Structure formats: structure tokens, C-alpha cells
Short mmCIF file of C-alpha atoms and ligand atoms in Angstrom, two decimals:
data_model
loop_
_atom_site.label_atom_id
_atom_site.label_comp_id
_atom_site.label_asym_id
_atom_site.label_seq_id
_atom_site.Cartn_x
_atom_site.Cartn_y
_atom_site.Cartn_z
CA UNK A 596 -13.94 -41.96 -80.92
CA UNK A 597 -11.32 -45.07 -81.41
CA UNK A 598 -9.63 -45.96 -78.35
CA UNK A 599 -5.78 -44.36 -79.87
CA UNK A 600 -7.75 -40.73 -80.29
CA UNK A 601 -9.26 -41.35 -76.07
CA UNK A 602 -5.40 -42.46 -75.60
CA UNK A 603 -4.20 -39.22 -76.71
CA UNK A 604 -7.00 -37.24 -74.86
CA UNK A 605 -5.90 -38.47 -71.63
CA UNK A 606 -2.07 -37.59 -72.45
CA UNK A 607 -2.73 -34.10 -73.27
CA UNK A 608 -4.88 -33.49 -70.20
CA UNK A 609 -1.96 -35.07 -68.55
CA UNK A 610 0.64 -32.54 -69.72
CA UNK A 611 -1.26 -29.89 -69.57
CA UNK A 612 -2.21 -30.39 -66.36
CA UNK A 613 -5.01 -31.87 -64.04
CA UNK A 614 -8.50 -29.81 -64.61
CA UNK A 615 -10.87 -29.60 -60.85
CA UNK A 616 -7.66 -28.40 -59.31
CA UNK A 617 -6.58 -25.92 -56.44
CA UNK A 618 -3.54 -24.52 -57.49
CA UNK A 619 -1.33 -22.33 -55.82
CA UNK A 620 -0.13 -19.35 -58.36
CA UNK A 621 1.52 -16.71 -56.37
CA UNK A 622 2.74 -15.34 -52.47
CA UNK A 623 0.02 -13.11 -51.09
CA UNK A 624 1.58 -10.38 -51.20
CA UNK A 625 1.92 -10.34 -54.49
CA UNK A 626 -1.51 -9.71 -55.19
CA UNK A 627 -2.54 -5.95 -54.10
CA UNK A 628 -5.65 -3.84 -53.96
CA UNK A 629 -3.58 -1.10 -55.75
CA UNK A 630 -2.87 -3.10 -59.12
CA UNK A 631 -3.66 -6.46 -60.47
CA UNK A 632 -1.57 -9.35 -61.00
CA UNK A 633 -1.55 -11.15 -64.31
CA UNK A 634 -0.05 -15.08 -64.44
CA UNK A 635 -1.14 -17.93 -66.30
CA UNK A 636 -2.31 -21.21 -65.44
CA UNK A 637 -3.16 -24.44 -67.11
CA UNK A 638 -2.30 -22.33 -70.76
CA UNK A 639 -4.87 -19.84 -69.34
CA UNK A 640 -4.16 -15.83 -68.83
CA UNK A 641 -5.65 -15.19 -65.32
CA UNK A 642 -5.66 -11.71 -63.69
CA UNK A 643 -6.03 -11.05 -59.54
CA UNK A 644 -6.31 -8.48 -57.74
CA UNK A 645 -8.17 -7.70 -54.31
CA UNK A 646 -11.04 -6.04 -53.97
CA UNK A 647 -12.76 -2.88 -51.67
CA UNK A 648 -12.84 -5.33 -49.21
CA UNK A 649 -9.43 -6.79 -49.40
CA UNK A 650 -11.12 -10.21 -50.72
CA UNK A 651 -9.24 -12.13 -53.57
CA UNK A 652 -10.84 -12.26 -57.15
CA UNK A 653 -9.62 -13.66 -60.23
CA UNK A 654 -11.16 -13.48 -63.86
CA UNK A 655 -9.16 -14.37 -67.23
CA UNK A 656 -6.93 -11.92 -68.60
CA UNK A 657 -8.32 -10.81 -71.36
CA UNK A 658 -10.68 -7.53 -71.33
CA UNK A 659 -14.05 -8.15 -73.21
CA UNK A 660 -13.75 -5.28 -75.30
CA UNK A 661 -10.58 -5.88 -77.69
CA UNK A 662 -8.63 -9.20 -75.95
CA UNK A 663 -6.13 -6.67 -73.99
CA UNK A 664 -4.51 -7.91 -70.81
CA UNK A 665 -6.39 -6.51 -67.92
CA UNK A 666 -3.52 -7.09 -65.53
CA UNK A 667 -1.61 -4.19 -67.85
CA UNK A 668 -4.32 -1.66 -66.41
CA UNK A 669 -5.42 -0.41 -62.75
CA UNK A 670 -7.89 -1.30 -59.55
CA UNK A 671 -10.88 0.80 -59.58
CA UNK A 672 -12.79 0.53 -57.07
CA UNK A 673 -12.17 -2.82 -55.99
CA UNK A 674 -12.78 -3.92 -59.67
CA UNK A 675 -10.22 -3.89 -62.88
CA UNK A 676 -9.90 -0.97 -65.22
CA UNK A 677 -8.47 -1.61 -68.80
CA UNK A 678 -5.79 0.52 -69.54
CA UNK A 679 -6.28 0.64 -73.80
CA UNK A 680 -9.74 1.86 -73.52
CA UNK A 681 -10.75 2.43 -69.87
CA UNK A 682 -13.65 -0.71 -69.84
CA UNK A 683 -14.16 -1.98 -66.23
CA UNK A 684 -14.74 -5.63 -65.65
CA UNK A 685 -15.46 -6.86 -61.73
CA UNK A 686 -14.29 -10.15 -59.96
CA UNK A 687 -17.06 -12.03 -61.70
CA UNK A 688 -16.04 -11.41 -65.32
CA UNK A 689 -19.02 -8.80 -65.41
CA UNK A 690 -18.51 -5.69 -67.46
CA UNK A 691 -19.33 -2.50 -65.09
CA UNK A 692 -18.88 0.02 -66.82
CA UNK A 693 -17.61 1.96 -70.61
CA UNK A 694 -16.16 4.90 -69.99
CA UNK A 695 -15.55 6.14 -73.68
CA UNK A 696 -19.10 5.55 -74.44
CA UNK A 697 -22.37 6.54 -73.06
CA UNK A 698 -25.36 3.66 -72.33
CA UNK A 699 -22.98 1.15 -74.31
CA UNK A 700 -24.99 -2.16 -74.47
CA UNK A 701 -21.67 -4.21 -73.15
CA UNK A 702 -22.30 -2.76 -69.28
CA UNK A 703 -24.06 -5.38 -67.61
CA UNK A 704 -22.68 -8.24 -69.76
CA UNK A 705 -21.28 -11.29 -68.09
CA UNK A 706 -18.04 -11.63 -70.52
CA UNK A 707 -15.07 -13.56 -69.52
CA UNK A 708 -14.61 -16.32 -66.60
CA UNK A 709 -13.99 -16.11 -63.22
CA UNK A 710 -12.50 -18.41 -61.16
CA UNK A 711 -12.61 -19.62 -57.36
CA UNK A 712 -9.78 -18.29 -55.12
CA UNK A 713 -8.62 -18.72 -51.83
CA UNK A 714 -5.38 -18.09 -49.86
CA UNK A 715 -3.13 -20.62 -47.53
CA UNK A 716 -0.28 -20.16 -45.80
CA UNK A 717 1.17 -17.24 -47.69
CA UNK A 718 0.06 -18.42 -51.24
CA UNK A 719 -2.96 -17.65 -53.52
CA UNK A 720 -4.65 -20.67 -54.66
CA UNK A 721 -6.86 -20.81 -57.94
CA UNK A 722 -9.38 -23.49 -58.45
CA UNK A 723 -9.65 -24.87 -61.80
CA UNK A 724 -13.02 -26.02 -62.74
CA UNK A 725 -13.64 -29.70 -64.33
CA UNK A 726 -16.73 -31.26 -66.28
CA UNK A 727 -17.42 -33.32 -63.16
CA UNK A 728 -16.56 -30.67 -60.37
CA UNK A 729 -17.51 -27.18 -61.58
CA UNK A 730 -17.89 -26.31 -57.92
CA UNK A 731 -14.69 -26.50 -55.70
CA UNK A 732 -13.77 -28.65 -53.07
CA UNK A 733 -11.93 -27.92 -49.70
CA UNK A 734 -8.57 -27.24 -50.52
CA UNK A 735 -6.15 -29.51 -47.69
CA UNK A 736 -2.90 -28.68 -46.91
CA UNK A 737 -0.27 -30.25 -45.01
CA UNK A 738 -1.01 -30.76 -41.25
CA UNK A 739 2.16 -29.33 -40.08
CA UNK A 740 1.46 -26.06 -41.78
CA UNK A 741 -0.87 -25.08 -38.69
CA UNK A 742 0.77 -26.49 -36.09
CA UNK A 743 2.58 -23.53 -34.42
CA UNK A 744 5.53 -25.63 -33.49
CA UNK A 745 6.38 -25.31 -36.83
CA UNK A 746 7.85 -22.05 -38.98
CA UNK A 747 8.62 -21.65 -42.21
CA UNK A 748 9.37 -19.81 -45.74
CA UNK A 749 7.35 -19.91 -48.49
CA UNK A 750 9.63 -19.62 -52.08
CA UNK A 751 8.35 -19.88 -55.28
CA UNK A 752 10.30 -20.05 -58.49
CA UNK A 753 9.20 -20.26 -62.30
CA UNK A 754 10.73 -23.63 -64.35
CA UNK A 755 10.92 -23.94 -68.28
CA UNK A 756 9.68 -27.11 -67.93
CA UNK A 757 6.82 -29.18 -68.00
CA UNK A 758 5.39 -30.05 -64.57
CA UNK A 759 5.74 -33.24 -64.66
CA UNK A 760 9.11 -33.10 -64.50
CA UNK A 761 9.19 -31.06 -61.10
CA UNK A 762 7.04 -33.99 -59.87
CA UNK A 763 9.26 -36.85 -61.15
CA UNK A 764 12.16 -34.77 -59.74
CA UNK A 765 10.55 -35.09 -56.46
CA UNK A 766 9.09 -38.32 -56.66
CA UNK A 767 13.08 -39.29 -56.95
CA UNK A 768 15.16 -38.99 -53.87
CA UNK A 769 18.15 -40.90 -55.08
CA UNK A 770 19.06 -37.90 -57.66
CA UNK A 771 19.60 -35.55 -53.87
CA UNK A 772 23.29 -37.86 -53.79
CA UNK A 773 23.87 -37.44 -57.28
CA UNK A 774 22.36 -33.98 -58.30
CA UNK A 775 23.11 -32.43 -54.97
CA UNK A 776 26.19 -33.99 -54.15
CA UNK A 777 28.05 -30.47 -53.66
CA UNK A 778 25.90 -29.07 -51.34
CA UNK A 779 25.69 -27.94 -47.66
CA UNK A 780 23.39 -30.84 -46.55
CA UNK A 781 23.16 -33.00 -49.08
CA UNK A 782 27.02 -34.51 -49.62
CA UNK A 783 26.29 -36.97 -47.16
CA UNK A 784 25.46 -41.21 -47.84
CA UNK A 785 25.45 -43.43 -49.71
CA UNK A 786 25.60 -43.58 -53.77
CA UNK A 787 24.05 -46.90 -54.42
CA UNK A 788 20.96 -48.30 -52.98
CA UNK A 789 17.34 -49.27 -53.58
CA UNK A 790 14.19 -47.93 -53.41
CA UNK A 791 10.87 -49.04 -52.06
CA UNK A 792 7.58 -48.07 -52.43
CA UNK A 793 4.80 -47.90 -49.89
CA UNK A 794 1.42 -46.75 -49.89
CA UNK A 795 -0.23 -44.83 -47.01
CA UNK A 796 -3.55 -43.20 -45.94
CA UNK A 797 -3.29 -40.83 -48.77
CA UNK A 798 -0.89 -41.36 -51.03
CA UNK A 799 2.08 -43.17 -51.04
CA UNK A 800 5.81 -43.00 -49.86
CA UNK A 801 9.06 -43.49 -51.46
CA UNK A 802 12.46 -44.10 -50.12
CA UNK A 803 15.78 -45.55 -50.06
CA UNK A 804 15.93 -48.68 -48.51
CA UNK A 805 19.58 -48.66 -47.46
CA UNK A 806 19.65 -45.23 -45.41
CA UNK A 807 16.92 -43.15 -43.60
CA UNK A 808 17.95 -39.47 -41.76
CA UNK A 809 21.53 -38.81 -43.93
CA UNK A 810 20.40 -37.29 -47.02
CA UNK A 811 17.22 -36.55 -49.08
CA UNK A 812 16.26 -40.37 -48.57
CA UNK A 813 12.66 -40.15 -48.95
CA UNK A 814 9.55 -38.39 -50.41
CA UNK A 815 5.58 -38.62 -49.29
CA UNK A 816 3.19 -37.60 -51.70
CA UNK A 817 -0.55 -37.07 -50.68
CA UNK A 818 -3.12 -36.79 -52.97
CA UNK A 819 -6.76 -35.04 -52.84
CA UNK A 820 -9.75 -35.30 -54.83
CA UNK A 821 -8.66 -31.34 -55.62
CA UNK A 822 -5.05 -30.64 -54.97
CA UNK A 823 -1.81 -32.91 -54.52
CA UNK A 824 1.22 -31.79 -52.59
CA UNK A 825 4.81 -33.81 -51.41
CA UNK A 826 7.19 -33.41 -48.75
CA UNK A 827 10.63 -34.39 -47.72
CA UNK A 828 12.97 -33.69 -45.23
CA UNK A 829 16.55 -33.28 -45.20
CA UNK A 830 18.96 -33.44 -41.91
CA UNK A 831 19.90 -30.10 -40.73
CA UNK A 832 24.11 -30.08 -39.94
CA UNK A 833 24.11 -28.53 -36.35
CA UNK A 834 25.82 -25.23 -37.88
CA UNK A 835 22.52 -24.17 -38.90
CA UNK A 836 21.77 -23.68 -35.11
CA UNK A 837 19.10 -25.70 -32.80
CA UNK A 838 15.99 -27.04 -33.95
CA UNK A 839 14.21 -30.45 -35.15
CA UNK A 840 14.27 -31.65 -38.77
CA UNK A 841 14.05 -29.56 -42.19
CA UNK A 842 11.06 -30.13 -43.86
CA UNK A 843 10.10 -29.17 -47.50
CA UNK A 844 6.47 -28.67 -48.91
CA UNK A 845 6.15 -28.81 -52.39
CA UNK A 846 3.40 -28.08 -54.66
CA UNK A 847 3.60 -28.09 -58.66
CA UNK A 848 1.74 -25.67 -60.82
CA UNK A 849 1.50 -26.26 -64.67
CA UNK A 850 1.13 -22.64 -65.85
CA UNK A 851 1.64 -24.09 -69.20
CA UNK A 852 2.86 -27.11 -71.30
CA UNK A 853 6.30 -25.62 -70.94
CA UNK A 854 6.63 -23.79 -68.09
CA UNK A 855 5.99 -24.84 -64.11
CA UNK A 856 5.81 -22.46 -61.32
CA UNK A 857 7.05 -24.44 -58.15
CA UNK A 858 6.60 -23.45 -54.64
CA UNK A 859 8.61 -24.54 -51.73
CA UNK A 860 7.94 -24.06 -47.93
CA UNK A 861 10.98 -24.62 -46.14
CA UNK A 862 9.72 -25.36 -42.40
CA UNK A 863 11.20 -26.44 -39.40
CA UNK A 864 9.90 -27.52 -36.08
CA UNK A 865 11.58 -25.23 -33.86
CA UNK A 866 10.44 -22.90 -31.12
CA UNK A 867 10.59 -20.14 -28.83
CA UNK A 868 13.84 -18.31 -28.61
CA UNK A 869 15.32 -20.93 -30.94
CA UNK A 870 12.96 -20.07 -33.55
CA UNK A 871 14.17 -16.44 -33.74
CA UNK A 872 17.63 -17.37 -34.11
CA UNK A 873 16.58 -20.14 -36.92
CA UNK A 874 14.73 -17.55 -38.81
CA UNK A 875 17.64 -14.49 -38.51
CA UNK A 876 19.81 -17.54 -39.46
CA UNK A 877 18.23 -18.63 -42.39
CA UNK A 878 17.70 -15.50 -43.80
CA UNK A 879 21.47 -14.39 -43.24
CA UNK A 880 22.68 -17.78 -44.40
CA UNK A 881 20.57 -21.19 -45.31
CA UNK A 882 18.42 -19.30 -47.73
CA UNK A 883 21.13 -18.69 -50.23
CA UNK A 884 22.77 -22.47 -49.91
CA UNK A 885 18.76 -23.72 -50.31
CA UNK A 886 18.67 -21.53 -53.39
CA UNK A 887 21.63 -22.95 -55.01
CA UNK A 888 19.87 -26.58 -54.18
CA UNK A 889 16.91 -25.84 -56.42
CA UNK A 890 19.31 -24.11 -59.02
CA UNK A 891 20.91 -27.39 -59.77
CA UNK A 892 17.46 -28.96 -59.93
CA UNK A 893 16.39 -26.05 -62.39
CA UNK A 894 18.97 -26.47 -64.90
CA UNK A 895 18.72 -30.24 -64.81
CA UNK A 896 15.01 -30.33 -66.07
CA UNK A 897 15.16 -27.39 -68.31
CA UNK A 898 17.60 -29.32 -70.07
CA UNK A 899 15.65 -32.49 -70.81
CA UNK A 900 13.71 -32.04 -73.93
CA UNK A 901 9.78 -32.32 -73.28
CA UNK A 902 9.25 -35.46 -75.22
CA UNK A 903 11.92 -37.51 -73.11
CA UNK A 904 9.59 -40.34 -71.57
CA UNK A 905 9.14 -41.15 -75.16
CA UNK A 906 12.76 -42.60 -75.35
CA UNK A 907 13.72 -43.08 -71.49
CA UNK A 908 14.51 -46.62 -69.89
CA UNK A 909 13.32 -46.24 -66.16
CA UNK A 910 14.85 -48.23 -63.67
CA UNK A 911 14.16 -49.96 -60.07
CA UNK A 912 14.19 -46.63 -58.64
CA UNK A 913 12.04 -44.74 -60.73
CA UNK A 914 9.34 -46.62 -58.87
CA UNK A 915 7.90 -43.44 -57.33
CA UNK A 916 8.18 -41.43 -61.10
CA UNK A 917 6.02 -44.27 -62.47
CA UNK A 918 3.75 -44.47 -59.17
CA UNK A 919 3.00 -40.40 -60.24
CA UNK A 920 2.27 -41.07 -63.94
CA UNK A 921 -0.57 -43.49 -63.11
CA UNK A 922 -2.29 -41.25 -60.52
CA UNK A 923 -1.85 -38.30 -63.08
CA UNK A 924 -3.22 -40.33 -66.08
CA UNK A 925 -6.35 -42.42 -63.88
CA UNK A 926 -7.22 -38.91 -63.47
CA UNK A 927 -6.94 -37.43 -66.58
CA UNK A 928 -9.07 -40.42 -67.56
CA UNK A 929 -11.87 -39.77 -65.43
CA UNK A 930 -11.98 -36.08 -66.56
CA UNK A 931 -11.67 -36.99 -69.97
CA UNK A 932 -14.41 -39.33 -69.95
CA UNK A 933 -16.69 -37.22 -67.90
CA UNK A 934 -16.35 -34.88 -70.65
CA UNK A 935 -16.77 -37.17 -73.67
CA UNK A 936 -19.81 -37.99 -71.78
CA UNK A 937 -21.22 -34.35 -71.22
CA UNK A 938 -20.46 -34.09 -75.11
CA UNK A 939 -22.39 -37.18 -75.76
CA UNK A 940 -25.17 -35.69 -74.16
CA UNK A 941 -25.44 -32.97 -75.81
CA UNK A 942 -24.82 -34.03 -79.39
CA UNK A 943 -28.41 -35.57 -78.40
S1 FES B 440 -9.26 -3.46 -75.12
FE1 FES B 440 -9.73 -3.09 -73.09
S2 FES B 440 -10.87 -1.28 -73.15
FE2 FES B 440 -10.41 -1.67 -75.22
FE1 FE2 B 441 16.71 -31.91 -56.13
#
């Protein structure tokens, strides 16, 4: 293997997405015990669905007999039914049973994979196995997420984009002046500045250097040996009612090279009474105006074609876009090699 063909390796795992990941790939209550839920991930069909018990499984979506999308047919009895033929398959890829044909040699059969799954916070997460972690780590999520002084909204959307793009979108705070600059609570500062870069216990922070508190002026990313998220937070105008700062989780999920599945929780540290009347008033009013924020982000990177970086000229403040691209591609790198390695091995 010349060093060009390991260059292109690594690029591909990076737009495809990170392998020995926890992603999240739906809310929770999108995934019943009365019918499964079909999605992709990494290029992959995956199917989920919950079982007697009310646990989470998830196996590809593809039924063993003729390829047809399990997540098209039924729950039976806490496993999935196919609905061309009737084959059951349970939560660990195992074919249970053929209906349409008596003692058939397929029952028993471990046929298609299964994957780890867990849920946080409202969302289903879906570990993707690597060559060098087959097994899944913990899955960490953000601190404030179970501190009770905190509430918040999970939303999820689906991007035709690559996910890179969602992270270089929020690895850049000076686009929220730009982008943004219509909106409810992001008209406000400056439109020229610099940015600065610092690194912290687990990842690294970008902001502005010129204003801190008026805008979307900065963006911490933390990253873990299995899962990566960001957050921001943007200054809440006293219409929207009492209450500390706004504060938006993101994770990314590549559910292909072209499409991205984001997920947003909007929190806010507010309690008691005050968090009632937050919550009423963001559903009668701040949801929409937060909607028509990620809109305008939507269109923007839909619109850029998908080989852009190949012809861009990045500036001082694309510090924290670049800062993302090297912790996506040292990864990508180690994966790649571990499996060139395992490969190695067993051409042996
Ligand atoms: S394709 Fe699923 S049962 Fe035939
Ligand atoms: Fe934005």
C-alpha cells in the first residue's frame, strides 16, 4: 500500500464518518415495541425496535431471507417479523423462526449484525463497532444534562449534507452575525473580529476575541475516545421570560456521505416556577424563532457542493474548522491503520 492509496483511506473514513462511535440516531419515542424503526447510519440500513421487555435492540435492515427491509414489517414478540415472507429475526441478528416453511435449516442461523444500543437524555444512541474497539465504551454526555437545574428540548432534524459540514458550521461562531443576522437573538454585535483558539481538558474552545455574552461568540467541543459532542450558548433577550443562559448541545450523525441527521438540545438553567413558564413559553413561542435559526443554517450547507474544501481558502477564523479536521483525520488514521494491520495479519 503506497502512502497516496493510505492518504485516501483515511479521507474516506473521514467522510463517511468515524467507526467505534456512539451515535445518537433518533428521540426515544420514536422507537416503539409496536413497530420497528428503520434509519441509516454510517451508509448502513439499521432497524430498532424494543423488545418484550421494553429494552432497545438494533440489527441491520436487511432480512436474511431475500435483503427486504425489516423495519417495513411488524414486532412479534419482542422480535422483528418480515413483512414479504413472514421470517423472524431477534435483536441479535438471529433467525427465530420461518413461518412459510416447516424445519427450514435458516432457524437458528446467526445472519445479519447487531449492534450496541443505549438511550440518553431522550435520544437512542447506536454504537458503531471499529477494528480496535469491537466492544463499546461508556458513552459521556454533557454534565449539565443531569443536573436538574437545567431543562431542556431535544430536536433533531435530517441535513443533505455531509457531516462535516454541520461540524464546521459549529466549529464557526462568527457565521451566527452573518448567517443569523435576522434573527430574534442573534442581530446583536459586532461584524468584524477575531478568533482564538484554546484547548481545554477535553477538547478545545473557540471564540471571538472582541465580544463574549452578545451573540453566538463561542463554541466548546469535547471529544471522547467514543463519541464527540459541542455546545454554545446564546444570550436570551429578557422577552423570553426569567431564567439563566441558553445553552445548545449538539451532536452530528453521518447517516451517510450525503446526508447528516443533527440533534439539538436547547437547555436552560432555570427553575422552579420559572421553569414552567420557560417551557409553556418556549413551546408557544421560542421554538418556532429557534427553528427558523437552524433553517438558515440548513439551506446554507445543502448548498455547498460536497467537494468544496477541495477549492476553499480558509481564513484566521476558520481556526476551529481546521482544529476539527485534524481530530477527525488523527482518528480516521488510527482506525485505518488498525485495520490495515488486522488485514496484514491475516493475509499471513
Ligand atoms: S425477504 Fe423477508 S421473509 Fe422473504
Ligand atoms: Fe448557525
Amino acid at each position: 500500500m503506497t502512502a497516496i492509496d493510505k492518504k485516501a483511506l483515511i479521507e474516506k473514513r473521514v467522510n463517511e464518518g468515524l467507526r467505534g462511535q456512539w451515535y445518537p440516531v433518533c428521540k426515544s419515542v420514536e422507537v416503539k415495541a409496536s413497530r420497528p424503526y428503520g434509519t441509516k447510519l454510517l451508509g448502513d440500513k439499521i432497524v430498532l425496535w424494543r423488545d418484550g421487555s421494553g429494552k432497545l435492540r438494533c440489527i441491520e435492515d436487511f432480512c436474511p431471507h431475500r435483503g427486504a427491509p425489516l423495519s417495513y414489517g411488524e414486532v412479534h414478540e419482542g422480535h422483528v417479523a418480515c413483512r414479504y415472507h413472514g421470517v423472524v429475526v431477534n435483536g441479535d441478528g438471529v433467525v427465530v423462526r420461518v413461518p412459510a416453511m416447516p424445519e427450514c435449516a435458516l432457524e437458528g442461523r446467526k445472519a445479519v449484525k447487531s449492534f450496541e444500543v443505549t438511550e440518553a437524555n431522550d435520544a437512542v444512541f447506536v454504537y458503531v463497532p471499529s477494528v480496535d474497539r469491537p466492544e463499546a465504551p461508556e458513552l459521556v454526555m454533557p454534565d449539565v444534562m443531569s443536573d436538574d437545574a437545567w431543562s431542556g428540548f431535544l430536536c433533531t432534524s435530517v441535513w443533505e449534507s455531509n457531516y462535516r459540514y454541520a461540524l464546521d458550521n459549529l466549529a464557526d461562531p462568527m457565521h451566527g452575525c452573518y448567517l443569523h443576522a435576522e434573527s430574534f437573538t442573534l442581530a446583536y454585535g459586532s461584524k468584524q473580529d477575531l478568533m482564538k483558539l484554546d484547548k481545554t481538558d477535553n477538547g478545545f474552545r473557540i471564540e471571538r476575541v472582541g465580544q463574549t455574552g452578545e451573540n453566538f461568540d463561542w463554541t466548546e467541543f469535547e471529544v471522547y475516545p467514543a463519541d464527540m459532542f459541542c455546545f454554545l450558548e446564546i444570550p436570551y433577550p429578557p422577552a423570553a421570560g426569567p431564567g439563566g443562559v441558553f445553552r445548545i448541545i449538539g451532536f452530528v450523525t453521518p447517516m451517510d456521505e450525503h446526508t447528516t441527521k443533527v440533534f439539538f438540545w436547547r437547555m436552560r438553567q432555570v427553575e422552579g416556577m420559572a421553569r414552567e413558564s420557560w417551557r409553556f413559553l418556549y413551546r408557544a413561542k421560542m421554538e418556532k424563532t429557534h427553528w427558523d435559526v437552524l433553517e438558515q443554517d440548513r439551506v446554507m450547507l445543502e448548498g455547498m457542493p460536497d467537494d468544496a474544501r477541495k477549492r476553499e481558502m480558509l481564513y484566521q477564523h476558520d481556526l476551529g474548522v481546521s482544529r476539527i479536521r485534524q481530530i477527525l483525520t488523527r482518528a480516521a488514521k488510527a482506525q485505518v491503520e488498525a485495520e490495515l494491520k488486522q488485514d496484514s495479519v491475516a493475509a499471513e
